[in-house]
Amino acid sequence: MFQRSRRRYAAVAAGVLALSLGVAGCGSDKESDSEDLDGNRVGAMESYGVGDQFTATEALSFSMLYNNHPNYPIDKEWLFWDELAKRTNVSVETVEVPLSDYEQKRGLLIGAGDAPFIIPKTYPGQESPYVSSGAVLPVSDYIDLMPNFQDKVAKWDLQGDIDSLRQQDGKFYLLPGLHEDVWTDYTIAVRTDILAELGLAEPTTWDEFREMLRAMKVAYPDVYPMSDRWSVPTPLGALQNIIGTSYGYGTMGGWGYQNATFSRDAQEFVFTGTMPEYREMVEFLHSLVDEGLFDPESLTQGDDAAIHKLSTGKSFVISTNAQTLVNDYRPALALTNPTATIAKITRPDSSIGSVKAGSRLENGIMISSKARESENFVAMMQFIDWLWYSDEGQEFAKWGIEGTTYTKESDGRRVLDADIDFVGLNPDGSKHLQKDFGFSNGVFAYGGTTELLQSTFSEEELKYQEAMGQKETLPVAPPMPFTEEEREQATLWETPLKDYVQQQTLQFILGQRDLSEWDAYVAEVDGKNAQQYIDVVNEAHQRYKNEHG
């Protein structure tokens, strides 16, 4: 069965990054010319390498766009700022933007030429609109200034992931967060007391998952065994992403849907919404609705309604991640049914194998092109390299100060101060690591070793991650960066195609459109320029391959 898995997934693997991304076998990046940078080294360390503490040779200040999260609004008195200045001799001038307006404000500032030097919280693909104008720096030209970044790319064999960021010119314009391994959080939560009551084992495949729901339906005929959340604004956004993109059928759906998926067999992109694998996913979800195993209101209901049904015994199964399990489901059940138990299950496999898909890249940093002219440019790149990419900087950003916010056991395990809470580690603590100190801030703390990532995980979550770690990781898709003209044309097609696919997908799932009409649906999608779109994608892919290898 495993060989069958490898063959089929080699044939069609989900393109897990935005369509401007992919893998390329480019040569080494251009190293920055030391003579070109002679006037830009004020404050920089003459000798700076992996393991070195970056400390500017004179006090410096860098401007940075700051994504102000409502759960821990910025506080200029945070210990984070003081300790950062103490260690690096750098202060940060923040331009604060509310989380809800961040992407729009970021675009306006860049377009007006008013963006700060450092522009974090930018996800792969979001940098593409700013490339042609020259507003953001081709950071690939300057990674020789970043020894920790280079070290992790080499040590973790991330070159293919990094190449996925390259634009038509072969350069990349985003410094992404780097993970040692693919991190999978979203999965399914199941009432484990119901499993025990019915003598059911945790399902390991999607077929077994359906059998589990069937058994629950027999025992509780008036209940929809599964009623789901995360359907606003994308219906079944999480569930389709869980089943389609990462597992099940080697395709993309929900939150992860993109119009083009790369076929490893054909060595070209195909239209996602008409793939045989996409149809299999749709048929599976339709069977759940058709048999009364899945609440049809899931496609439109809000999260609160789904949680209420779970807590009142009107459903037993729901999509989840680690935080919602602890923060939403268990407290809600404790109020209405104290004996109920619920847990994440390892994502089920399909009959084609045990695999996972995803990128090891996370949101990262764009650099304003104006920063290149600063006399402190080299120092700034060293500062970014230390804070976001060194082991020491990542531990500092996440945990804070050893002896103040945490201690280390003899085995290296970090222990949060007993009076400080974070992700439920010390629920009775009077202070909070993010709100009161500024650490574990999503602007600064992401990426790093698997050990660091999992250092705040519960034993339960560690077991889940261990199980997920046994699965084979699928490769990311190859690159197909558009020219400016291609991007303009593709943009006219992309949204109407995506909207139509999702609309028809929901009709098929609900049974409002019979699956016998699938061929007619395929013809309708073709009539909306699906093939023309895929032709442009493949032309871009082939051109990049010819020019850059």
XYZ file of C-alpha atoms in Angstrom:
549
model
C 0.000 0.000 0.000
C 2.886 2.356 0.764
C 4.262 1.960 -2.766
C 0.838 2.821 -4.128
C 0.898 5.876 -1.872
C 4.218 7.060 -3.234
C 3.154 6.555 -6.845
C -0.095 8.414 -6.537
C 1.238 11.236 -4.444
C 4.196 11.517 -6.770
C 1.657 11.937 -9.531
C -0.246 14.768 -7.924
C 1.087 16.706 -4.940
C -0.617 19.703 -3.472
C 0.933 23.062 -4.246
C 0.936 24.295 -0.688
C 2.215 27.813 -1.297
C 0.608 30.734 -3.069
C 0.754 30.580 -6.843
C 3.664 32.951 -7.137
C 5.784 30.407 -5.275
C 7.460 27.076 -5.986
C 10.742 25.197 -5.954
C 13.639 26.025 -8.249
C 17.125 24.681 -8.672
C 18.771 28.073 -8.901
C 22.429 28.613 -8.397
C 23.897 30.453 -5.440
C 22.684 33.943 -4.725
C 24.716 36.974 -5.634
C 26.785 37.999 -2.630
C 26.690 41.649 -1.683
C 29.783 43.472 -2.923
C 31.831 44.620 0.086
C 32.994 47.678 -1.826
C 29.381 48.583 -2.600
C 28.616 48.451 1.126
C 31.636 50.370 2.405
C 29.437 53.369 3.156
C 26.724 51.308 4.827
C 28.613 49.680 7.707
C 28.202 52.260 10.467
C 27.349 50.435 13.685
C 27.949 46.974 12.190
C 30.149 44.361 13.819
C 33.346 43.751 11.903
C 33.259 40.073 12.754
C 29.831 38.479 13.140
C 29.018 34.803 12.739
C 26.834 31.936 13.924
C 26.654 31.895 17.709
C 27.827 35.477 18.135
C 25.778 37.969 20.104
C 25.054 40.885 17.785
C 25.758 44.183 19.501
C 25.873 47.353 17.406
C 29.126 49.279 17.852
C 27.087 52.411 18.539
C 23.504 53.005 19.594
C 21.158 52.541 16.632
C 17.453 52.798 15.950
C 15.539 51.086 13.145
C 11.982 51.788 12.000
C 9.602 48.825 11.845
C 5.961 48.262 10.930
C 4.285 46.687 13.947
C 1.240 44.408 13.822
C -0.570 45.397 17.029
C -2.411 42.322 18.313
C -5.551 43.009 20.405
C -4.749 40.115 22.763
C -1.498 41.796 23.827
C -1.485 45.453 22.717
C 1.932 47.059 22.481
C 3.415 48.503 25.659
C 6.551 50.624 25.440
C 7.374 49.565 29.028
C 7.697 45.874 28.150
C 10.820 44.156 29.429
C 11.315 42.903 25.866
C 12.320 46.365 24.613
C 14.726 47.068 27.459
C 16.469 43.730 27.204
C 16.640 43.923 23.407
C 18.404 47.290 23.641
C 20.704 45.953 26.356
C 21.791 42.975 24.247
C 21.940 44.565 20.795
C 22.377 48.320 21.422
C 19.374 48.751 19.098
C 16.025 50.393 19.748
C 13.015 49.895 17.493
C 10.830 52.749 16.265
C 7.467 51.083 15.765
C 4.804 52.242 13.341
C 1.812 50.574 14.935
C -1.097 49.237 12.901
C -4.083 47.262 14.296
C -4.165 43.600 13.350
C -7.466 44.100 11.503
C -5.983 46.758 9.193
C -2.444 45.462 8.886
C -2.404 44.176 5.306
C -4.256 47.201 3.914
C -2.121 49.726 5.794
C 1.055 47.893 4.823
C 0.123 48.160 1.149
C -0.732 51.851 1.442
C 2.562 52.686 3.161
C 4.634 50.738 0.646
C 2.744 52.233 -2.295
C 3.259 55.765 -0.975
C 6.953 55.190 -0.342
C 6.453 55.753 3.398
C 7.070 52.226 4.688
C 9.459 51.709 7.617
C 12.728 49.897 6.923
C 11.612 46.573 8.471
C 8.234 45.151 7.386
C 7.441 41.922 9.298
C 4.342 39.694 9.431
C 4.379 39.206 5.664
C 3.356 35.763 4.442
C 4.974 34.096 1.403
C 3.313 35.470 -1.712
C 2.261 38.767 -0.147
C 5.510 40.373 -1.230
C 4.890 39.705 -4.941
C 2.775 42.832 -5.691
C 5.614 45.089 -4.541
C 8.419 43.534 -6.577
C 7.964 45.212 -9.961
C 7.892 48.718 -8.463
C 11.212 48.208 -6.717
C 9.655 49.195 -3.391
C 11.072 46.208 -1.514
C 14.619 44.922 -1.480
C 15.765 41.729 -3.236
C 17.004 40.296 0.039
C 18.563 37.300 -1.696
C 21.369 39.666 -2.770
C 22.340 40.229 0.867
C 21.996 36.913 2.696
C 25.802 36.722 3.024
C 25.290 39.336 5.759
C 23.078 36.837 7.639
C 25.143 33.854 8.873
C 22.401 32.410 11.102
C 19.867 32.482 8.271
C 22.346 30.748 5.961
C 23.256 28.188 8.626
C 19.666 27.087 9.196
C 18.902 26.884 5.484
C 21.925 24.616 5.006
C 21.524 22.564 8.193
C 17.818 21.913 7.666
C 18.072 21.424 3.895
C 15.715 24.333 3.259
C 17.118 25.479 -0.060
C 14.147 24.095 -1.988
C 11.746 25.878 0.354
C 13.700 29.123 -0.008
C 13.781 28.773 -3.785
C 9.997 28.649 -3.630
C 10.068 32.379 -2.918
C 11.926 33.367 -6.079
C 10.404 35.781 -8.519
C 10.825 35.910 -12.296
C 14.286 37.478 -11.943
C 15.472 34.534 -9.851
C 15.667 36.595 -6.669
C 13.539 36.501 -3.537
C 12.180 39.507 -1.696
C 11.050 38.012 1.603
C 13.060 36.731 4.571
C 10.709 33.994 5.788
C 10.429 32.441 9.199
C 12.239 29.083 9.098
C 10.985 25.890 10.730
C 13.086 22.782 11.133
C 10.142 20.606 10.154
C 6.600 20.915 8.829
C 4.319 21.819 11.733
C 0.775 20.452 11.548
C -1.711 21.722 14.113
C -5.249 21.588 12.672
C -7.040 18.259 12.854
C -10.272 16.731 14.250
C -11.416 16.715 17.895
C -13.540 13.765 19.036
C -15.487 13.105 22.226
C -13.317 10.298 23.592
C -15.890 9.339 26.231
C -18.293 8.524 23.388
C -15.612 6.388 21.735
C -15.145 4.506 24.992
C -18.903 4.126 25.491
C -19.307 2.609 22.022
C -16.108 0.565 22.146
C -14.614 2.431 19.199
C -10.921 2.929 18.504
C -9.498 6.224 17.247
C -9.849 6.193 13.435
C -6.599 6.052 11.476
C -8.067 6.467 7.973
C -10.865 8.600 6.544
C -12.855 5.443 5.809
C -12.553 4.490 9.483
C -13.523 8.037 10.398
C -16.770 7.642 8.444
C -17.402 4.274 10.125
C -16.921 5.969 13.507
C -19.570 8.554 12.621
C -21.891 5.819 11.429
C -21.569 4.008 14.770
C -22.300 7.235 16.636
C -25.372 7.810 14.463
C -26.716 4.346 15.228
C -26.313 4.927 18.964
C -27.632 8.494 18.814
C -30.036 8.687 15.843
C -31.236 12.198 16.727
C -27.709 13.642 16.676
C -25.484 14.806 13.836
C -22.234 13.159 14.971
C -20.184 15.960 13.416
C -21.084 19.647 13.340
C -18.239 21.870 12.251
C -16.845 25.385 12.673
C -14.553 27.710 10.656
C -16.998 28.111 7.808
C -17.126 31.912 7.827
C -16.120 33.373 5.448
C -14.888 30.170 3.750
C -17.417 27.319 4.099
C -15.710 24.287 5.627
C -12.464 26.236 5.369
C -10.582 24.135 7.896
C -12.159 20.743 7.162
C -11.617 20.852 3.400
C -8.062 22.002 4.025
C -7.467 19.119 6.438
C -8.915 16.460 4.161
C -7.837 17.817 0.791
C -4.573 19.681 1.039
C -2.658 17.671 3.565
C -4.158 14.238 3.362
C -6.885 12.172 1.780
C -6.764 13.041 -1.857
C -3.639 15.002 -2.766
C -5.511 18.156 -3.656
C -6.411 21.502 -2.082
C -9.625 22.775 -0.582
C -11.063 25.288 1.846
C -8.499 27.676 3.289
C -5.743 26.078 1.230
C -7.500 26.149 -2.130
C -5.489 27.411 -5.096
C -6.577 27.069 -8.701
C -3.396 25.281 -9.810
C -1.890 22.056 -8.453
C 1.349 20.558 -9.767
C 1.163 17.073 -11.282
C 4.449 15.271 -10.620
C 3.553 12.671 -13.244
C 2.869 15.148 -16.038
C 5.416 17.674 -14.729
C 2.937 20.488 -15.225
C 0.161 22.264 -13.363
C -3.465 21.119 -13.592
C -6.670 22.853 -12.532
C -7.360 21.899 -8.918
C -11.152 22.126 -8.922
C -11.584 19.492 -11.636
C -8.929 16.989 -10.516
C -10.149 13.420 -9.923
C -8.691 13.737 -6.425
C -10.750 16.861 -5.793
C -13.875 14.988 -6.846
C -13.004 12.180 -4.393
C -12.838 14.716 -1.573
C -16.207 16.161 -2.596
C -17.776 12.703 -2.822
C -16.465 11.816 0.642
C -17.938 14.953 2.227
C -21.207 14.474 0.336
C -21.495 10.937 1.718
C -21.263 12.302 5.260
C -24.087 14.765 4.635
C -26.183 12.262 2.690
C -26.040 9.690 5.497
C -26.925 12.215 8.194
C -23.464 11.985 9.734
C -22.578 15.628 9.181
C -24.636 18.674 10.104
C -25.468 20.552 6.856
C -25.678 23.794 8.859
C -21.903 23.464 9.268
C -21.430 25.100 5.884
C -22.911 28.390 7.055
C -22.956 28.469 10.859
C -20.670 30.569 13.013
C -18.131 29.159 15.436
C -20.256 29.884 18.512
C -23.146 27.823 17.148
C -20.837 24.880 16.431
C -19.289 25.035 19.909
C -22.755 25.241 21.498
C -23.867 22.086 19.695
C -20.750 20.285 20.869
C -21.153 21.419 24.470
C -24.840 20.474 24.626
C -24.423 16.980 23.217
C -25.911 17.738 19.798
C -22.610 16.745 18.179
C -19.491 14.811 19.163
C -16.900 15.746 16.515
C -15.490 19.097 15.353
C -12.419 20.564 13.646
C -9.796 21.853 16.041
C -6.299 23.044 16.757
C -4.378 22.829 20.023
C -5.559 26.172 21.417
C -9.253 25.820 20.584
C -9.300 22.373 22.164
C -8.055 23.805 25.457
C -9.599 27.274 25.336
C -12.998 26.589 23.695
C -14.146 22.982 23.806
C -13.048 21.703 27.186
C -14.307 24.721 29.190
C -17.647 24.651 27.308
C -18.087 20.921 27.978
C -17.062 21.322 31.621
C -20.006 23.668 32.180
C -22.639 21.375 30.678
C -21.201 17.870 30.929
C -18.310 17.594 33.408
C -17.752 13.897 32.684
C -17.255 14.469 28.942
C -13.755 14.158 27.503
C -12.484 15.393 24.167
C -9.131 15.154 22.398
C -7.367 15.769 19.101
C -6.945 12.693 16.916
C -3.996 12.164 14.615
C -5.050 13.281 11.165
C -6.475 10.245 9.380
C -4.855 8.864 6.233
C -6.476 7.859 2.992
C -5.923 4.507 1.325
C -3.016 6.030 -0.597
C -0.689 6.415 2.345
C 0.460 8.254 5.426
C 1.667 11.651 4.312
C 1.618 15.304 5.290
C 1.977 18.417 3.200
C 2.999 21.898 4.103
C 5.757 24.450 4.023
C 8.517 24.947 6.554
C 8.357 28.662 5.819
C 6.308 31.023 7.938
C 5.492 34.704 7.781
C 8.608 36.822 7.476
C 10.146 40.189 6.722
C 10.257 42.501 3.734
C 12.928 45.218 3.698
C 12.137 48.626 2.255
C 14.438 49.459 -0.651
C 15.196 52.748 1.099
C 17.037 50.824 3.816
C 19.796 49.891 1.346
C 20.927 53.528 1.258
C 21.198 53.810 5.039
C 24.690 54.039 6.534
C 23.466 51.432 9.060
C 22.232 48.911 6.488
C 24.754 46.150 7.303
C 24.123 46.560 11.034
C 20.394 46.287 10.404
C 20.799 43.023 8.499
C 22.991 41.645 11.304
C 20.368 42.721 13.858
C 17.571 41.000 11.908
C 19.712 37.888 11.536
C 20.356 37.680 15.284
C 16.827 38.421 16.532
C 14.834 36.362 14.031
C 17.277 33.602 13.032
C 19.861 32.876 15.752
C 19.133 30.221 18.381
C 19.771 32.787 21.098
C 17.562 35.453 19.546
C 14.703 33.029 18.950
C 14.833 31.714 22.512
C 14.914 35.279 23.858
C 11.926 36.369 21.743
C 9.882 33.343 22.791
C 10.790 32.747 26.446
C 12.316 36.013 27.660
C 15.177 36.214 30.147
C 16.558 33.174 31.915
C 16.301 33.693 35.642
C 13.559 36.296 35.247
C 10.728 34.888 33.144
C 11.943 31.287 33.037
C 14.564 28.863 34.311
C 16.281 25.871 32.737
C 16.344 22.395 34.195
C 19.478 20.247 34.043
C 18.046 18.475 30.979
C 17.625 21.794 29.155
C 13.857 21.955 29.633
C 12.568 25.486 30.137
C 10.187 26.204 32.998
C 8.105 29.372 33.022
C 8.139 31.371 36.250
C 5.261 30.134 38.420
C 3.605 33.560 38.562
C 3.631 33.986 34.757
C 1.041 32.333 32.522
C 1.216 31.505 28.825
C -0.953 29.016 26.854
C -2.256 27.641 30.142
C 1.163 26.643 31.541
C 0.447 28.528 34.797
C -3.282 29.349 34.755
C -3.133 30.827 38.266
C -0.270 33.191 37.447
C -0.906 36.885 38.068
C 1.138 37.971 35.045
C 1.172 37.028 31.378
C 4.251 36.423 29.223
C 2.825 38.331 26.240
C 0.655 40.996 27.834
C 2.975 42.019 30.663
C 6.444 41.330 29.254
C 6.146 41.364 25.436
C 7.678 37.929 24.839
C 6.169 35.232 22.592
C 5.000 38.144 20.443
C 3.907 37.012 16.978
C 5.897 39.844 15.386
C 9.178 38.453 16.701
C 8.711 34.888 17.954
C 8.257 32.308 15.228
C 10.284 29.674 13.453
C 13.229 27.824 14.942
C 14.056 24.298 15.967
C 11.323 21.760 16.540
C 12.485 21.589 20.153
C 11.930 25.336 20.614
C 8.562 25.225 18.837
C 7.359 22.408 21.046
C 8.842 23.780 24.274
C 5.470 25.260 25.303
C 3.438 22.230 24.187
C 1.566 20.037 26.659
C 2.353 16.327 26.921
C -0.853 15.640 25.015
C 0.166 17.921 22.157
C 3.680 16.459 22.089
C 2.205 12.986 21.547
C 0.099 14.328 18.679
C 3.135 15.977 17.074
C 5.162 12.791 17.493
C 2.494 10.843 15.618
C 2.354 13.475 12.879
C 6.127 13.378 12.639
C 5.984 9.769 11.442
C 4.238 10.775 8.236
C 6.044 11.326 4.936
C 6.344 15.001 3.970
C 5.352 15.814 0.407
C 7.501 18.230 -1.616
C 6.396 21.772 -2.326
C 5.360 22.746 -5.831
C 7.815 24.225 -8.358
C 7.895 27.935 -9.206
C 5.740 29.746 -11.731
C 6.300 33.480 -11.139
C 4.218 35.670 -13.435
C 5.379 38.621 -15.461
C 3.528 41.834 -14.705
C 1.322 41.323 -17.783
C 0.618 37.696 -16.878
C -0.257 38.695 -13.334
C -2.783 41.263 -14.574
C -4.445 38.687 -16.824
C -4.359 35.892 -14.254
C -5.919 38.149 -11.638
C -8.957 38.619 -13.884
C -9.485 34.857 -13.965
C -8.396 33.664 -10.517
C -11.138 34.976 -8.254
C -14.119 34.133 -10.519
C -12.750 30.618 -10.985
C -12.119 30.095 -7.290
C -15.529 31.474 -6.339
C -17.329 29.263 -8.857
C -15.460 26.121 -7.787
C -16.252 26.744 -4.136
C -19.894 27.529 -4.894
C -20.382 24.332 -6.887
C -18.376 22.312 -4.367
C -20.823 23.242 -1.646
C -23.787 22.363 -3.856
C -22.300 18.923 -4.562
C -21.548 18.344 -0.870
C -25.065 19.303 0.203
C -26.682 17.293 -2.593
C -28.203 20.417 -4.143
C -26.412 19.353 -7.305
C -26.134 15.673 -8.159
C -22.645 14.264 -8.617
C -23.808 12.763 -11.926
C -23.442 16.330 -13.240
C -19.687 16.437 -12.538
C -18.735 16.342 -16.228
C -21.084 19.241 -16.902
C -19.472 21.136 -14.042
C -16.017 20.503 -15.546
C -17.214 21.939 -18.855
C -18.614 24.987 -17.045
C -15.278 25.603 -15.341
C -13.484 25.317 -18.673
C -15.907 27.896 -20.013
C -14.713 30.278 -17.323
C -11.133 30.261 -18.689
C -9.728 27.489 -16.503
C -7.574 26.085 -19.311
C -6.369 29.531 -20.378
C -5.381 30.189 -16.786
C -3.498 26.894 -16.475
C -1.757 27.607 -19.801
C -0.442 30.901 -18.409
C 0.665 29.139 -15.212
C 2.535 26.456 -17.155
C 4.128 29.006 -19.475
C 5.413 30.879 -16.441
C 6.640 27.641 -14.880
C 8.429 26.510 -18.053
C 9.994 29.919 -18.643
C 11.376 30.016 -15.123
C 12.679 26.470 -15.462
C 14.435 27.323 -18.737
C 15.995 30.489 -17.360
C 16.954 29.329 -13.887
C 17.058 25.550 -13.952
